[in-house]
C-alpha positions in Angstrom: 0.0 0.1 0.3 1.2 3.4 -0.7 2.1 5.8 2.0 -0.4 8.3 0.8 -3.1 5.9 0.7 -2.1 4.7 4.3 -2.0 8.3 5.4 -5.7 8.7 3.8 -6.9 5.6 5.7 -5.3 6.6 8.8 -6.7 10.2 8.6 -10.1 8.7 8.2 -10.0 6.4 11.0 -8.9 9.5 13.4 -11.8 11.6 12.1 -14.2 8.6 12.9 -12.5 8.5 16.4 -12.2 11.8 16.8 -8.6 11.8 17.4 -5.8 14.1 15.9 -5.0 13.1 12.5 -1.6 12.0 11.8 1.2 14.0 10.3 1.8 13.8 6.5 4.3 11.2 5.0 7.6 12.8 4.9 7.2 15.4 7.5 9.9 14.4 10.2 12.1 12.8 7.7 14.7 15.3 8.0 14.6 15.4 11.8 14.8 11.6 11.7 18.0 11.3 9.7 19.6 13.8 11.8 19.0 12.1 15.0 20.3 8.8 13.3 23.5 10.7 12.4 24.0 12.1 15.9 23.4 8.8 17.3 25.9 7.0 15.0 28.3 9.6 15.9 27.8 9.2 19.6 28.3 5.5 19.5 31.5 6.1 17.6 32.8 8.3 20.1 32.0 5.8 22.9 33.8 2.9 21.0 36.8 5.2 20.4 36.4 5.8 16.8 36.6 9.0 15.0 33.1 10.9 15.1 33.3 12.7 12.0 34.9 12.1 8.5 34.2 8.4 8.6 32.1 8.3 5.3 34.3 10.2 3.4 37.4 8.4 4.4 35.7 4.9 3.6 34.8 6.5 0.1 38.3 7.6 -0.2 39.5 4.1 0.4 37.1 2.5 -1.8 37.6 4.9 -5.0 41.2 5.4 -4.6 42.2 2.1 -6.9 39.6 3.8 -9.3 41.8 6.9 -9.8 45.0 5.5 -10.7 44.0 3.0 -13.4 45.6 3.5 -16.6 43.8 5.3 -19.5 41.5 3.0 -21.6 42.9 1.4 -24.7 41.4 3.2 -27.8 
């Protein structure tokens, strides 16, 4: 079921039960992503790893061999 369809059903149910309707889908996505990022940074600090730059360092290690390849044959 699509998120909008589910939201419409939940809104209808809330109206029938005279409850507060749920927020629109995607309303709290940015906040949730920030909370996940902050939690992962917190866990990294507790385990003794660097809290910032981990993704960039991982991508650099992953993509480093691609930069040093010889040019393609023509």
